[in-house]
Amino acid sequence: MLPSGFLFEGRAIESMPFLHGFRRIVYEYQPLVDAVLSVVGVEENASPQGRSSNVENKGALCHSLVELLEKESQSAVFQEGISYSLFKVAEHGLVFAAEVLLRYGADLNFEDPVSYYNPLHIAVLRNRPEMVQALVRQGANVNKRDRIHECSPLDLASEELERLPCLRVLLDLGADVNARDKSGKTALLHAFAVSDGITVNNIANIQLLLEKGADVRAATEEGETALSSLVFLVKEALEGNAEDVREAGRFCLAATRLLLAHGADPSGCEGDGEEGEPSLTQTCLEHFDLLFPLAVLLLQSEAAFRCPCPGAPCWTGQGLIFGRLEAALRENPGVAAGGGGGGGESSPRRSSSWTWLSLCRAFIRRSLQPWPLDGKVKALPLPHRLKEYLLPEITYKPKPGQDCFRPHRPLR
């Protein structure tokens, strides 16, 4: 607590009612906050990342903290000081200190004047699951959104893999998995929003949200859905280098499997008519040579091979694939003419042909369902070698380079 009559800008003043927000903290109750942090063993400007609640001799620290609070309890800024102290100890994961501060009246809804996050928000951001549990049990609103970012604790927890423990705690404590912000964004969409096609590693968060009932069809006011976010990531993957594309491809495949398992329609157009965004199936078939694993996954999952919207389809799988091949033939007329038999050019042609044949094989086999296919394939008026090619394999062994995404480049 600052002494009465201290000098500010060369003038002696008794109080500063004109100070608000950050300045009021610095000049009025920051000294109390500093004293609390010092008592509980947190050094000034210490990073909260490496701090845990396993502080030695908690009993002695609690006793010292109680003595300090008793001494300062008559301060005019006591309520604000201990409330901001609660925010700071929540950031460092000091559950024992938070419990003492709450007994003395610290405000669970206190907002940091810089970020406008409350103690529960900051505990999630710093991945403090024990603190999250303690604050909610003390009465913190598990669904409360901050005033600036409109984020709930569940939104923040869903965005990073390292916050998975907090995500699990919040869901167990009753957080609304399908709650929306003012734009209609849910926690599931937050989990996709931070995946930029390069550093995508939060598939476990997405899986947990879906297992807890997240709506795969939820859309924002602008029409953003989990599938449209995935389409964006797929397109972004084509622009990266080979290593980044492989990493993004693994994420997209895993996320697609999860969305399909929970009822998502990958072929449905995102939006209305020509103004809408392409569906995931349409995007994959447009670039089937680059996104081959995902295209095969969608076909094997019985995704529609044409636009399912009423009226004339805006796209068909056959049209997209033949359009892609036609572009390749225009760029490489030697392939169509059968020329250029040099060894250096044969590998790209063989790779493209294999991709095309495999897609045709998957489509024909899908048309012959339900399985078993042996009798149906043998009855087809086709050469014996082609019938063998259509029969199911015991195991699938993709050739090198055909089991992952590839960066965008002209098809040769």
XYZ file of C-alpha atoms in Angstrom:
412
model
C 0.000 0.000 0.000
C 1.417 3.386 -0.999
C 1.907 5.871 1.815
C -0.441 8.811 2.039
C 0.878 12.006 0.500
C 3.473 10.372 -1.812
C 4.934 12.422 -4.655
C 3.582 11.928 -8.176
C 5.091 14.057 -10.980
C 6.491 16.433 -8.332
C 3.164 16.971 -6.577
C 2.041 15.633 -3.197
C -1.396 14.044 -3.493
C -3.619 12.136 -1.098
C -5.524 9.976 -3.604
C -5.900 9.506 -7.317
C -9.554 8.861 -8.180
C -8.822 9.773 -11.827
C -6.634 6.723 -12.325
C -8.276 3.738 -13.976
C -7.306 0.357 -15.390
C -3.630 -0.339 -15.764
C -2.430 2.972 -14.314
C -4.607 2.485 -11.238
C -3.024 -0.928 -10.647
C 0.508 0.418 -11.006
C 0.028 3.380 -8.708
C -2.454 2.028 -6.168
C -2.571 -1.689 -5.558
C 0.387 -3.169 -7.421
C 2.492 -2.969 -4.209
C 0.006 -5.285 -2.457
C 0.102 -7.675 -5.428
C 3.895 -7.681 -5.331
C 3.849 -8.395 -1.599
C 1.487 -11.363 -2.079
C 3.613 -12.834 -4.864
C 6.748 -12.399 -2.781
C 5.201 -14.207 0.178
C 4.124 -17.199 -1.945
C 7.545 -17.488 -3.553
C 7.010 -15.919 -6.970
C 9.754 -13.557 -8.043
C 8.859 -10.358 -9.839
C 8.658 -10.832 -13.637
C 9.143 -14.598 -13.204
C 7.884 -16.700 -16.099
C 4.759 -18.668 -15.175
C 5.579 -21.487 -17.589
C 7.945 -23.434 -15.406
C 6.009 -22.919 -12.180
C 3.919 -25.664 -10.622
C 1.713 -25.876 -7.571
C 4.107 -28.320 -5.901
C 5.630 -25.638 -3.690
C 7.542 -26.893 -0.654
C 6.337 -25.982 2.783
C 2.887 -24.812 1.705
C 1.752 -24.606 5.316
C 4.351 -21.985 6.193
C 3.624 -20.027 3.036
C -0.111 -20.061 3.742
C 0.561 -18.805 7.291
C 2.715 -15.958 5.963
C 0.109 -15.068 3.368
C -2.639 -14.952 6.008
C -0.492 -12.640 8.171
C 0.035 -10.291 5.217
C -3.666 -10.210 4.350
C -4.651 -9.537 7.950
C -2.183 -6.680 8.071
C -3.444 -5.111 4.809
C -7.143 -5.876 5.266
C -8.021 -2.259 6.094
C -6.430 -0.899 2.914
C -8.744 1.051 0.617
C -7.511 -1.065 -2.320
C -7.530 -4.406 -0.485
C -10.343 -5.942 -2.588
C -8.740 -4.950 -5.881
C -5.290 -5.976 -4.682
C -6.202 -9.507 -3.628
C -8.387 -9.974 -6.724
C -5.514 -9.108 -9.027
C -3.284 -11.314 -6.866
C -5.734 -14.162 -7.532
C -5.261 -13.600 -11.248
C -1.479 -13.779 -10.859
C -1.388 -16.900 -8.673
C -3.837 -18.574 -11.081
C -1.350 -17.836 -13.848
C 1.384 -19.563 -11.838
C -0.824 -22.479 -10.777
C -0.582 -21.840 -7.031
C -3.801 -23.474 -5.860
C -3.035 -23.135 -2.133
C -2.549 -19.369 -2.489
C -5.726 -19.013 -4.553
C -7.742 -20.759 -1.858
C -6.461 -18.343 0.813
C -7.172 -15.289 -1.360
C -10.688 -16.512 -2.074
C -11.338 -16.911 1.652
C -10.462 -13.244 2.071
C -12.899 -12.177 -0.657
C -10.923 -12.174 -3.895
C -13.200 -11.734 -6.904
C -13.375 -14.783 -9.186
C -14.544 -12.543 -12.036
C -11.753 -9.979 -11.744
C -10.537 -8.974 -15.215
C -6.940 -8.222 -16.017
C -6.966 -4.580 -17.221
C -4.639 -5.398 -20.136
C -5.988 -8.689 -21.552
C -9.471 -8.602 -19.936
C -9.067 -12.302 -19.085
C -10.252 -13.516 -15.682
C -8.426 -16.013 -13.419
C -10.061 -19.036 -15.083
C -9.064 -17.839 -18.550
C -5.427 -17.339 -17.580
C -5.300 -20.713 -15.822
C -6.394 -22.361 -19.074
C -3.943 -20.366 -21.177
C -1.077 -21.462 -18.902
C -2.394 -25.051 -18.838
C -3.075 -25.277 -15.101
C -5.717 -28.046 -14.876
C -5.578 -28.243 -11.064
C -6.179 -24.505 -10.836
C -9.027 -24.748 -13.353
C -10.679 -27.400 -11.218
C -10.188 -25.410 -8.016
C -11.600 -22.173 -9.463
C -14.688 -23.838 -10.920
C -15.393 -25.649 -7.656
C -15.145 -22.288 -5.890
C -17.842 -20.898 -8.177
C -16.109 -19.652 -11.340
C -18.409 -19.654 -14.372
C -17.058 -22.420 -16.617
C -18.666 -20.844 -19.717
C -17.827 -17.177 -19.084
C -16.449 -15.272 -22.089
C -14.007 -12.397 -21.927
C -15.180 -8.999 -23.083
C -12.543 -8.388 -25.763
C -11.882 -11.711 -27.499
C -15.310 -13.283 -26.817
C -13.507 -16.523 -25.875
C -14.750 -19.010 -23.312
C -12.315 -21.142 -21.289
C -13.279 -24.098 -23.515
C -12.443 -22.113 -26.672
C -8.987 -21.307 -25.308
C -8.366 -24.892 -24.216
C -9.337 -26.289 -27.605
C -6.810 -24.235 -29.547
C -3.543 -25.864 -28.443
C -2.555 -29.485 -27.865
C -0.668 -28.576 -24.700
C -3.979 -27.446 -23.160
C -5.620 -30.854 -23.604
C -5.566 -31.521 -19.804
C -7.522 -28.309 -19.218
C -9.899 -29.172 -22.053
C -10.643 -32.515 -20.437
C -11.201 -30.929 -16.996
C -13.541 -28.260 -18.372
C -15.659 -30.823 -20.214
C -15.828 -33.015 -17.111
C -16.959 -29.976 -15.105
C -19.872 -29.332 -17.454
C -18.596 -26.798 -19.991
C -21.001 -26.427 -22.930
C -19.241 -28.119 -25.850
C -21.501 -26.421 -28.416
C -21.607 -22.917 -26.923
C -21.093 -20.192 -29.541
C -19.505 -16.774 -29.463
C -21.174 -13.729 -31.010
C -20.093 -14.845 -34.522
C -21.363 -18.392 -33.984
C -17.978 -20.018 -33.488
C -17.829 -23.132 -31.301
C -14.906 -24.770 -29.514
C -14.577 -27.269 -32.383
C -14.138 -24.429 -34.858
C -11.552 -22.863 -32.555
C -9.651 -26.154 -32.654
C -9.503 -25.945 -36.460
C -8.931 -22.189 -36.631
C -5.422 -22.337 -35.158
C -4.310 -25.119 -37.514
C -2.558 -23.181 -40.261
C -1.578 -26.033 -42.548
C 1.993 -26.025 -41.266
C 1.956 -26.603 -37.498
C -1.085 -28.826 -37.133
C -0.873 -31.068 -34.110
C -4.058 -30.661 -32.062
C -5.951 -33.650 -33.436
C -6.391 -34.999 -29.889
C -8.362 -31.861 -28.944
C -10.659 -32.314 -31.928
C -11.194 -35.984 -31.102
C -12.099 -35.216 -27.479
C -14.560 -32.476 -28.472
C -16.284 -34.802 -30.942
C -16.453 -37.602 -28.377
C -18.122 -35.174 -25.955
C -20.810 -34.254 -28.470
C -19.431 -31.356 -30.525
C -21.684 -30.636 -33.515
C -19.763 -31.302 -36.764
C -22.353 -29.242 -38.679
C -22.096 -26.117 -36.529
C -21.542 -22.998 -38.643
C -20.655 -19.386 -37.945
C -22.713 -16.478 -39.253
C -20.343 -16.319 -42.220
C -20.806 -20.010 -42.971
C -17.540 -21.334 -41.573
C -17.740 -25.001 -40.573
C -15.308 -27.699 -39.507
C -15.305 -29.045 -43.076
C -14.753 -25.628 -44.659
C -11.835 -25.098 -42.276
C -10.457 -28.451 -43.389
C -10.824 -27.456 -47.055
C -8.815 -24.317 -46.307
C -6.090 -26.406 -44.650
C -5.989 -28.823 -47.577
C -5.486 -25.951 -50.022
C -2.845 -24.400 -47.789
C -1.038 -27.750 -47.680
C -0.508 -27.630 -51.434
C 1.500 -24.409 -51.143
C 4.061 -25.629 -48.571
C 7.310 -27.483 -48.937
C 7.394 -31.279 -49.038
C 7.972 -31.726 -45.287
C 5.241 -29.278 -44.252
C 2.825 -30.832 -46.734
C 3.384 -34.307 -45.308
C 2.732 -33.025 -41.772
C -0.407 -31.176 -42.854
C -1.523 -34.215 -44.826
C -1.346 -36.450 -41.770
C -3.478 -33.977 -39.827
C -6.040 -33.605 -42.626
C -6.403 -37.373 -42.998
C -6.853 -37.882 -39.254
C -9.298 -34.966 -38.951
C -11.314 -36.189 -41.950
C -11.637 -39.678 -40.441
C -12.935 -38.134 -37.207
C -15.439 -35.869 -38.953
C -16.706 -38.716 -41.151
C -17.113 -40.975 -38.111
C -19.324 -38.316 -36.505
C -21.626 -37.774 -39.462
C -20.038 -35.017 -41.532
C -20.939 -34.882 -45.252
C -17.701 -34.157 -47.164
C -19.493 -33.711 -50.515
C -22.033 -31.098 -49.482
C -21.326 -27.681 -50.975
C -20.370 -24.996 -48.457
C -22.706 -22.094 -49.187
C -25.249 -21.392 -51.917
C -24.737 -21.942 -55.612
C -21.745 -20.531 -57.395
C -20.987 -18.235 -54.474
C -20.357 -21.166 -52.142
C -17.033 -22.724 -51.259
C -16.085 -26.096 -52.804
C -16.691 -29.194 -50.727
C -13.899 -31.374 -49.387
C -14.620 -34.116 -51.940
C -14.650 -31.617 -54.785
C -11.351 -30.110 -53.650
C -9.688 -33.521 -53.366
C -10.841 -34.687 -56.786
C -9.751 -31.418 -58.398
C -6.224 -32.186 -57.154
C -6.472 -35.968 -56.879
C -2.840 -36.501 -57.907
C -1.639 -34.281 -55.046
C -4.231 -35.306 -52.443
C -4.507 -38.952 -53.439
C -4.701 -40.508 -49.923
C -7.550 -38.202 -48.954
C -9.387 -38.746 -52.243
C -9.231 -42.531 -51.756
C -10.387 -42.189 -48.136
C -13.447 -40.214 -49.229
C -14.334 -42.707 -51.973
C -13.933 -45.661 -49.643
C -16.162 -43.945 -47.089
C -18.927 -43.754 -49.752
C -18.777 -39.983 -50.094
C -21.012 -38.734 -52.918
C -19.168 -38.667 -56.254
C -21.173 -35.636 -57.376
C -22.752 -32.555 -55.857
C -25.676 -33.784 -53.711
C -27.557 -30.475 -53.842
C -31.002 -30.431 -55.538
C -31.076 -29.700 -59.258
C -28.288 -30.046 -61.764
C -25.017 -30.939 -60.022
C -22.437 -28.148 -59.952
C -19.689 -30.777 -60.128
C -19.173 -34.466 -60.745
C -16.197 -36.608 -59.823
C -15.749 -37.827 -63.373
C -15.769 -34.283 -64.721
C -13.185 -33.096 -62.182
C -10.823 -36.035 -62.778
C -11.047 -35.855 -66.575
C -10.601 -32.090 -66.421
C -7.416 -32.560 -64.410
C -6.127 -35.175 -66.847
C -7.046 -33.003 -69.837
C -4.984 -30.160 -68.376
C -2.078 -32.563 -67.903
C -2.272 -33.712 -71.530
C -2.311 -30.120 -72.780
C 0.817 -29.396 -70.762
C 2.518 -32.637 -71.863
C 1.409 -33.516 -75.405
C 4.119 -36.179 -75.607
C 2.244 -38.262 -73.052
C -0.900 -38.366 -75.189
C 1.062 -39.145 -78.344
C 2.986 -41.916 -76.649
C 6.287 -40.235 -77.456
C 9.198 -39.308 -75.280
C 10.086 -42.756 -74.096
C 13.216 -41.604 -72.313
C 13.813 -43.013 -68.869
C 13.874 -39.563 -67.260
C 10.263 -38.872 -68.293
C 8.694 -42.248 -67.642
C 8.499 -41.999 -63.851
C 6.088 -38.995 -63.689
C 3.834 -40.609 -66.327
C 3.769 -43.913 -64.503
C 2.969 -42.158 -61.219
C 0.067 -40.197 -62.752
C -1.264 -43.292 -64.537
C -1.147 -45.304 -61.321
C -3.085 -42.582 -59.499
C -5.745 -42.480 -62.221
C -6.084 -46.277 -62.395
C -6.379 -46.554 -58.616
C -9.141 -43.964 -58.488
C -11.020 -45.786 -61.269
C -10.565 -49.043 -59.392
C -11.929 -47.541 -56.163
C -14.911 -46.072 -58.011
C -15.796 -49.319 -59.825
C -15.500 -51.373 -56.643
C -17.686 -48.894 -54.805
C -20.325 -49.187 -57.541
C -20.371 -52.980 -57.123
C -21.144 -52.908 -53.417
C -22.370 -54.520 -51.226
C -19.482 -56.898 -50.824
C -18.296 -59.634 -51.353
C -17.192 -58.551 -54.811
C -15.560 -61.723 -56.143
C -18.623 -63.083 -57.941
C -19.653 -59.662 -59.279
C -16.182 -58.913 -60.633
C -15.866 -62.322 -62.315
C -19.209 -61.746 -64.085
C -18.035 -58.505 -65.684
C -17.215 -58.649 -69.430
C -13.615 -57.590 -68.835
C -10.182 -59.080 -69.546
C -8.905 -61.496 -66.909
C -6.023 -59.216 -65.856
C -8.397 -56.315 -65.270
C -10.688 -58.513 -63.184
C -7.733 -59.449 -60.978
C -6.913 -55.768 -60.587
C -10.461 -55.021 -59.415
C -10.550 -57.783 -56.808
C -9.881 -56.678 -53.224
C -6.328 -56.905 -52.003
C -5.497 -58.514 -48.668
C -3.284 -55.574 -47.719
C -2.786 -52.115 -49.156
C 0.866 -51.247 -49.807
C 1.193 -47.825 -51.430
C 4.247 -47.183 -53.485
C 6.799 -44.658 -52.191
C 5.393 -41.151 -52.342
C 1.793 -42.244 -52.958
C 0.715 -42.354 -49.299
C 1.049 -38.640 -48.559
C 0.175 -35.207 -49.911
C 2.448 -33.509 -52.407
C 3.124 -29.779 -52.919
C 1.242 -28.056 -55.706
C 2.939 -28.265 -59.092
C 1.755 -28.942 -62.647
C 0.667 -32.537 -63.250
C 3.055 -34.265 -65.641
